[in-house]
PDB file of C-alpha atoms in Angstrom:
ATOM      1  CA  UNK A   1      13.833  44.331  -0.201  1.00 54.00           C
ATOM      2  CA  UNK A   2      13.443  42.003   2.717  1.00 57.00           C
ATOM      3  CA  UNK A   3      15.980  40.285   4.617  1.00 52.00           C
ATOM      4  CA  UNK A   4      16.106  37.460   6.286  1.00 49.00           C
ATOM      5  CA  UNK A   5      18.542  36.050   8.688  1.00 53.00           C
ATOM      6  CA  UNK A   6      18.858  32.609   9.171  1.00 46.00           C
ATOM      7  CA  UNK A   7      19.796  30.992  12.617  1.00 51.00           C
ATOM      8  CA  UNK A   8      22.645  30.246  13.855  1.00 49.00           C
ATOM      9  CA  UNK A   9      24.321  26.205  13.014  1.00 47.00           C
ATOM     10  CA  UNK A  10      23.674  24.196  16.613  1.00 47.00           C
ATOM     11  CA  UNK A  11      26.245  23.244  17.637  1.00 45.00           C
ATOM     12  CA  UNK A  12      29.530  24.690  18.196  1.00 49.00           C
ATOM     13  CA  UNK A  13      31.563  27.656  15.945  1.00 52.00           C
ATOM     14  CA  UNK A  14      33.816  25.408  14.558  1.00 53.00           C
ATOM     15  CA  UNK A  15      32.944  21.889  13.871  1.00 55.00           C
ATOM     16  CA  UNK A  16      37.026  20.695  13.925  1.00 58.00           C
ATOM     17  CA  UNK A  17      37.964  19.644  17.290  1.00 66.00           C
ATOM     18  CA  UNK A  18      41.590  21.438  18.383  1.00 68.00           C
ATOM     19  CA  UNK A  19      43.803  19.173  17.707  1.00 77.00           C
ATOM     20  CA  UNK A  20      47.327  20.583  19.148  1.00 80.00           C
ATOM     21  CA  UNK A  21      50.352  21.552  17.693  1.00 79.00           C
ATOM     22  CA  UNK A  22      53.880  19.227  17.423  1.00 87.00           C
ATOM     23  CA  UNK A  23      55.957  20.423  19.749  1.00 89.00           C
ATOM     24  CA  UNK A  24      52.490  22.762  21.815  1.00 90.00           C
ATOM     25  CA  UNK A  25      53.356  21.878  24.697  1.00 93.00           C
ATOM     26  CA  UNK A  26      56.584  22.269  25.594  1.00 94.00           C
ATOM     27  CA  UNK A  27      56.832  25.648  23.163  1.00 94.00           C
ATOM     28  CA  UNK A  28      53.335  26.597  25.755  1.00 95.00           C
ATOM     29  CA  UNK A  29      55.460  25.630  28.833  1.00 96.00           C
ATOM     30  CA  UNK A  30      59.357  27.267  27.807  1.00 96.00           C
ATOM     31  CA  UNK A  31      57.348  30.285  27.090  1.00 96.00           C
ATOM     32  CA  UNK A  32      55.483  30.839  30.523  1.00 97.00           C
ATOM     33  CA  UNK A  33      59.330  29.772  31.502  1.00 96.00           C
ATOM     34  CA  UNK A  34      60.234  32.890  30.007  1.00 96.00           C
ATOM     35  CA  UNK A  35      57.849  34.928  31.807  1.00 97.00           C
ATOM     36  CA  UNK A  36      58.060  34.013  34.542  1.00 96.00           C
ATOM     37  CA  UNK A  37      61.955  34.837  34.598  1.00 96.00           C
ATOM     38  CA  UNK A  38      61.244  38.136  32.693  1.00 96.00           C
ATOM     39  CA  UNK A  39      58.960  38.840  35.988  1.00 96.00           C
ATOM     40  CA  UNK A  40      61.731  38.124  38.626  1.00 95.00           C
ATOM     41  CA  UNK A  41      64.014  40.407  36.735  1.00 95.00           C
ATOM     42  CA  UNK A  42      61.432  43.673  36.645  1.00 95.00           C
ATOM     43  CA  UNK A  43      60.879  42.571  40.091  1.00 95.00           C
ATOM     44  CA  UNK A  44      64.514  43.005  40.587  1.00 93.00           C
ATOM     45  CA  UNK A  45      64.670  46.374  39.079  1.00 93.00           C
ATOM     46  CA  UNK A  46      65.851  48.813  41.850  1.00 93.00           C
ATOM     47  CA  UNK A  47      63.043  50.965  43.959  1.00 92.00           C
ATOM     48  CA  UNK A  48      62.332  54.702  43.612  1.00 92.00           C
ATOM     49  CA  UNK A  49      63.982  57.067  45.956  1.00 91.00           C
ATOM     50  CA  UNK A  50      60.817  58.163  46.807  1.00 90.00           C
ATOM     51  CA  UNK A  51      57.653  55.239  46.766  1.00 90.00           C
ATOM     52  CA  UNK A  52      55.469  56.167  44.115  1.00 91.00           C
ATOM     53  CA  UNK A  53      52.543  54.859  41.480  1.00 93.00           C
ATOM     54  CA  UNK A  54      55.124  54.299  39.444  1.00 92.00           C
ATOM     55  CA  UNK A  55      57.406  51.772  41.313  1.00 91.00           C
ATOM     56  CA  UNK A  56      54.912  50.015  43.168  1.00 92.00           C
ATOM     57  CA  UNK A  57      53.587  49.486  39.101  1.00 94.00           C
ATOM     58  CA  UNK A  58      56.476  48.655  37.870  1.00 92.00           C
ATOM     59  CA  UNK A  59      57.075  46.036  41.198  1.00 91.00           C
ATOM     60  CA  UNK A  60      53.574  44.155  40.767  1.00 94.00           C
ATOM     61  CA  UNK A  61      51.172  44.969  38.391  1.00 96.00           C
ATOM     62  CA  UNK A  62      53.794  44.456  35.587  1.00 97.00           C
ATOM     63  CA  UNK A  63      55.538  41.606  36.915  1.00 97.00           C
ATOM     64  CA  UNK A  64      52.260  40.156  37.158  1.00 97.00           C
ATOM     65  CA  UNK A  65      51.092  41.098  33.640  1.00 98.00           C
ATOM     66  CA  UNK A  66      53.839  39.786  31.775  1.00 98.00           C
ATOM     67  CA  UNK A  67      53.704  35.886  33.929  1.00 97.00           C
ATOM     68  CA  UNK A  68      49.968  36.104  33.066  1.00 97.00           C
ATOM     69  CA  UNK A  69      50.329  36.793  29.674  1.00 97.00           C
ATOM     70  CA  UNK A  70      53.151  34.379  29.076  1.00 97.00           C
ATOM     71  CA  UNK A  71      51.752  31.433  30.993  1.00 97.00           C
ATOM     72  CA  UNK A  72      48.579  31.755  29.349  1.00 96.00           C
ATOM     73  CA  UNK A  73      48.788  31.843  26.121  1.00 96.00           C
ATOM     74  CA  UNK A  74      46.487  29.554  24.409  1.00 94.00           C
ATOM     75  CA  UNK A  75      47.063  28.515  20.312  1.00 92.00           C
ATOM     76  CA  UNK A  76      42.589  27.833  20.687  1.00 90.00           C
ATOM     77  CA  UNK A  77      41.948  31.572  21.391  1.00 91.00           C
ATOM     78  CA  UNK A  78      43.351  32.485  18.044  1.00 87.00           C
ATOM     79  CA  UNK A  79      41.427  34.624  14.980  1.00 84.00           C
ATOM     80  CA  UNK A  80      38.784  32.864  13.811  1.00 83.00           C
ATOM     81  CA  UNK A  81      35.036  33.067  11.920  1.00 84.00           C
ATOM     82  CA  UNK A  82      32.190  33.063  13.982  1.00 83.00           C
ATOM     83  CA  UNK A  83      28.820  31.198  13.061  1.00 85.00           C
ATOM     84  CA  UNK A  84      27.176  34.491  11.280  1.00 85.00           C
ATOM     85  CA  UNK A  85      30.415  34.786   9.184  1.00 84.00           C
ATOM     86  CA  UNK A  86      32.058  37.647  11.323  1.00 88.00           C
ATOM     87  CA  UNK A  87      35.759  37.888  11.274  1.00 87.00           C
ATOM     88  CA  UNK A  88      36.638  37.659  15.035  1.00 86.00           C
ATOM     89  CA  UNK A  89      40.561  38.417  16.760  1.00 89.00           C
ATOM     90  CA  UNK A  90      41.235  35.776  19.259  1.00 88.00           C
ATOM     91  CA  UNK A  91      42.741  36.847  22.191  1.00 91.00           C
ATOM     92  CA  UNK A  92      45.841  34.169  22.481  1.00 92.00           C
ATOM     93  CA  UNK A  93      44.446  33.294  25.821  1.00 94.00           C
ATOM     94  CA  UNK A  94      45.304  37.160  27.349  1.00 95.00           C
ATOM     95  CA  UNK A  95      42.945  39.182  28.566  1.00 95.00           C
ATOM     96  CA  UNK A  96      42.679  43.472  27.677  1.00 94.00           C
ATOM     97  CA  UNK A  97      43.533  44.108  30.921  1.00 95.00           C
ATOM     98  CA  UNK A  98      46.675  42.533  30.730  1.00 96.00           C
ATOM     99  CA  UNK A  99      47.549  43.463  27.742  1.00 95.00           C
ATOM    100  CA  UNK A 100      46.541  46.966  28.650  1.00 96.00           C
ATOM    101  CA  UNK A 101      49.416  46.645  31.319  1.00 96.00           C
ATOM    102  CA  UNK A 102      51.503  46.105  28.962  1.00 96.00           C
ATOM    103  CA  UNK A 103      51.190  49.051  26.669  1.00 95.00           C
ATOM    104  CA  UNK A 104      51.258  51.060  29.121  1.00 95.00           C
ATOM    105  CA  UNK A 105      55.014  50.371  29.474  1.00 96.00           C
ATOM    106  CA  UNK A 106      56.283  53.035  27.255  1.00 95.00           C
ATOM    107  CA  UNK A 107      53.345  56.060  28.447  1.00 94.00           C
ATOM    108  CA  UNK A 108      55.340  55.104  32.419  1.00 93.00           C
ATOM    109  CA  UNK A 109      58.839  54.839  31.564  1.00 92.00           C
ATOM    110  CA  UNK A 110      59.365  58.634  31.440  1.00 92.00           C
ATOM    111  CA  UNK A 111      57.833  59.137  34.624  1.00 93.00           C
ATOM    112  CA  UNK A 112      60.977  56.473  35.801  1.00 94.00           C
ATOM    113  CA  UNK A 113      63.680  57.738  36.102  1.00 93.00           C
ATOM    114  CA  UNK A 114      65.913  56.303  38.220  1.00 94.00           C
ATOM    115  CA  UNK A 115      65.998  53.370  36.211  1.00 94.00           C
ATOM    116  CA  UNK A 116      69.496  53.391  33.271  1.00 92.00           C
ATOM    117  CA  UNK A 117      68.154  53.546  29.936  1.00 92.00           C
ATOM    118  CA  UNK A 118      69.402  50.577  29.843  1.00 91.00           C
ATOM    119  CA  UNK A 119      66.864  49.169  32.112  1.00 93.00           C
ATOM    120  CA  UNK A 120      64.162  51.161  29.815  1.00 94.00           C
ATOM    121  CA  UNK A 121      64.934  49.992  26.978  1.00 94.00           C
ATOM    122  CA  UNK A 122      65.065  46.470  28.227  1.00 95.00           C
ATOM    123  CA  UNK A 123      61.351  47.231  29.958  1.00 95.00           C
ATOM    124  CA  UNK A 124      60.422  48.349  26.201  1.00 95.00           C
ATOM    125  CA  UNK A 125      61.724  44.953  24.575  1.00 96.00           C
ATOM    126  CA  UNK A 126      60.310  42.929  27.127  1.00 97.00           C
ATOM    127  CA  UNK A 127      56.989  44.203  26.856  1.00 97.00           C
ATOM    128  CA  UNK A 128      57.084  43.917  22.836  1.00 95.00           C
ATOM    129  CA  UNK A 129      58.158  40.537  23.343  1.00 96.00           C
ATOM    130  CA  UNK A 130      55.472  39.613  25.329  1.00 97.00           C
ATOM    131  CA  UNK A 131      52.446  41.375  23.754  1.00 96.00           C
ATOM    132  CA  UNK A 132      54.405  40.074  20.554  1.00 94.00           C
ATOM    133  CA  UNK A 133      54.206  36.335  21.518  1.00 95.00           C
ATOM    134  CA  UNK A 134      50.031  36.898  22.399  1.00 95.00           C
ATOM    135  CA  UNK A 135      49.586  38.514  18.999  1.00 94.00           C
ATOM    136  CA  UNK A 136      51.436  35.896  17.228  1.00 93.00           C
ATOM    137  CA  UNK A 137      49.263  33.413  19.163  1.00 94.00           C
ATOM    138  CA  UNK A 138      46.158  34.840  18.188  1.00 92.00           C
ATOM    139  CA  UNK A 139      47.319  35.390  14.330  1.00 92.00           C
ATOM    140  CA  UNK A 140      49.000  32.326  13.760  1.00 89.00           C
ATOM    141  CA  UNK A 141      49.508  29.617  16.700  1.00 89.00           C
ATOM    142  CA  UNK A 142      51.440  26.951  13.744  1.00 88.00           C
ATOM    143  CA  UNK A 143      53.618  29.194  12.886  1.00 87.00           C
ATOM    144  CA  UNK A 144      54.303  30.649  16.515  1.00 88.00           C
ATOM    145  CA  UNK A 145      54.638  26.868  18.001  1.00 90.00           C
ATOM    146  CA  UNK A 146      57.100  26.362  15.273  1.00 87.00           C
ATOM    147  CA  UNK A 147      59.056  28.712  14.858  1.00 85.00           C
ATOM    148  CA  UNK A 148      58.112  32.230  16.632  1.00 87.00           C
ATOM    149  CA  UNK A 149      57.640  31.673  19.956  1.00 93.00           C
ATOM    150  CA  UNK A 150      60.858  30.167  20.505  1.00 93.00           C
ATOM    151  CA  UNK A 151      62.665  32.822  19.347  1.00 92.00           C
ATOM    152  CA  UNK A 152      60.319  35.831  20.943  1.00 92.00           C
ATOM    153  CA  UNK A 153      61.433  33.822  23.935  1.00 94.00           C
ATOM    154  CA  UNK A 154      65.219  34.459  23.714  1.00 93.00           C
ATOM    155  CA  UNK A 155      64.967  38.027  23.001  1.00 93.00           C
ATOM    156  CA  UNK A 156      62.901  38.016  26.304  1.00 93.00           C
ATOM    157  CA  UNK A 157      65.132  36.162  28.179  1.00 93.00           C
ATOM    158  CA  UNK A 158      68.046  38.506  26.507  1.00 92.00           C
ATOM    159  CA  UNK A 159      66.230  41.864  27.408  1.00 93.00           C
ATOM    160  CA  UNK A 160      65.532  40.515  31.183  1.00 92.00           C
ATOM    161  CA  UNK A 161      69.249  38.740  31.837  1.00 87.00           C
ATOM    162  CA  UNK A 162      70.356  39.885  35.359  1.00 79.00           C
ATOM    163  CA  UNK A 163      73.681  40.814  34.291  1.00 67.00           C
ATOM    164  CA  UNK A 164      72.972  43.725  32.165  1.00 61.00           C
ATOM    165  CA  UNK A 165      75.672  46.213  31.587  1.00 54.00           C
ATOM    166  CA  UNK A 166      75.737  48.374  34.465  1.00 48.00           C
ATOM    167  CA  UNK A 167      75.542  52.103  33.398  1.00 47.00           C
ATOM    168  CA  UNK A 168      77.059  54.838  34.118  1.00 48.00           C
ATOM    169  CA  UNK A 169      76.113  58.927  33.280  1.00 49.00           C
ATOM    170  CA  UNK A 170      78.414  60.379  31.289  1.00 52.00           C
ATOM    171  CA  UNK A 171      78.196  63.449  34.177  1.00 53.00           C
ATOM    172  CA  UNK A 172      79.785  61.231  37.158  1.00 48.00           C
ATOM    173  CA  UNK A 173      83.243  60.274  35.760  1.00 49.00           C
ATOM    174  CA  UNK A 174      82.066  58.175  33.503  1.00 47.00           C
ATOM    175  CA  UNK A 175      81.493  57.332  29.581  1.00 46.00           C
ATOM    176  CA  UNK A 176      78.209  55.890  29.919  1.00 45.00           C
ATOM    177  CA  UNK A 177      79.024  52.493  29.880  1.00 43.00           C
ATOM    178  CA  UNK A 178      80.552  50.777  32.526  1.00 43.00           C
ATOM    179  CA  UNK A 179      84.260  49.742  32.636  1.00 38.00           C
ATOM    180  CA  UNK A 180      85.553  46.069  32.992  1.00 38.00           C
ATOM    181  CA  UNK A 181      85.574  46.429  36.468  1.00 34.00           C
ATOM    182  CA  UNK A 182      82.481  48.298  37.380  1.00 39.00           C
ATOM    183  CA  UNK A 183      81.074  45.312  35.467  1.00 40.00           C
ATOM    184  CA  UNK A 184      82.110  42.554  37.105  1.00 37.00           C
ATOM    185  CA  UNK A 185      84.676  41.607  35.522  1.00 29.00           C
TER     186      UNK A 185
END
């Protein structure tokens, strides 16, 4: 049996020009703003008692990846078919290095023992919301723009709120949750 490969058609892989979704510029601008707020919160986390690589990573590389991902969302970089018929996974506009930094959060957190469990849980939520936004844009840009992206930005803002409940270790005279007085009420 002889197989003959036909040449790829001339022109762009998709002959249909990209048209923006209604509300796309506003949704992407809000995503970028939510990313900047989340990155600022990560940078505001307490530094480790002794300097080390994890503290440097949390203060620099992670917040930069959050900002890069949320400001780089691109609905044109969605899943699609190549001219030869292969399925291509979209990137959502975010590079593999940025995604790698975000997916490292669960691996790095055990080494960030100076952070309170609430802060660690919120870091996980931030990383999850950002990677979720990227995958949502890559897999379903229309659904992301119309519904999902705004909700993920709300989750991101909630996780990265600067007024999080303080945590007091149970062995330090507290119950694990700060009293109203300790929270500043």
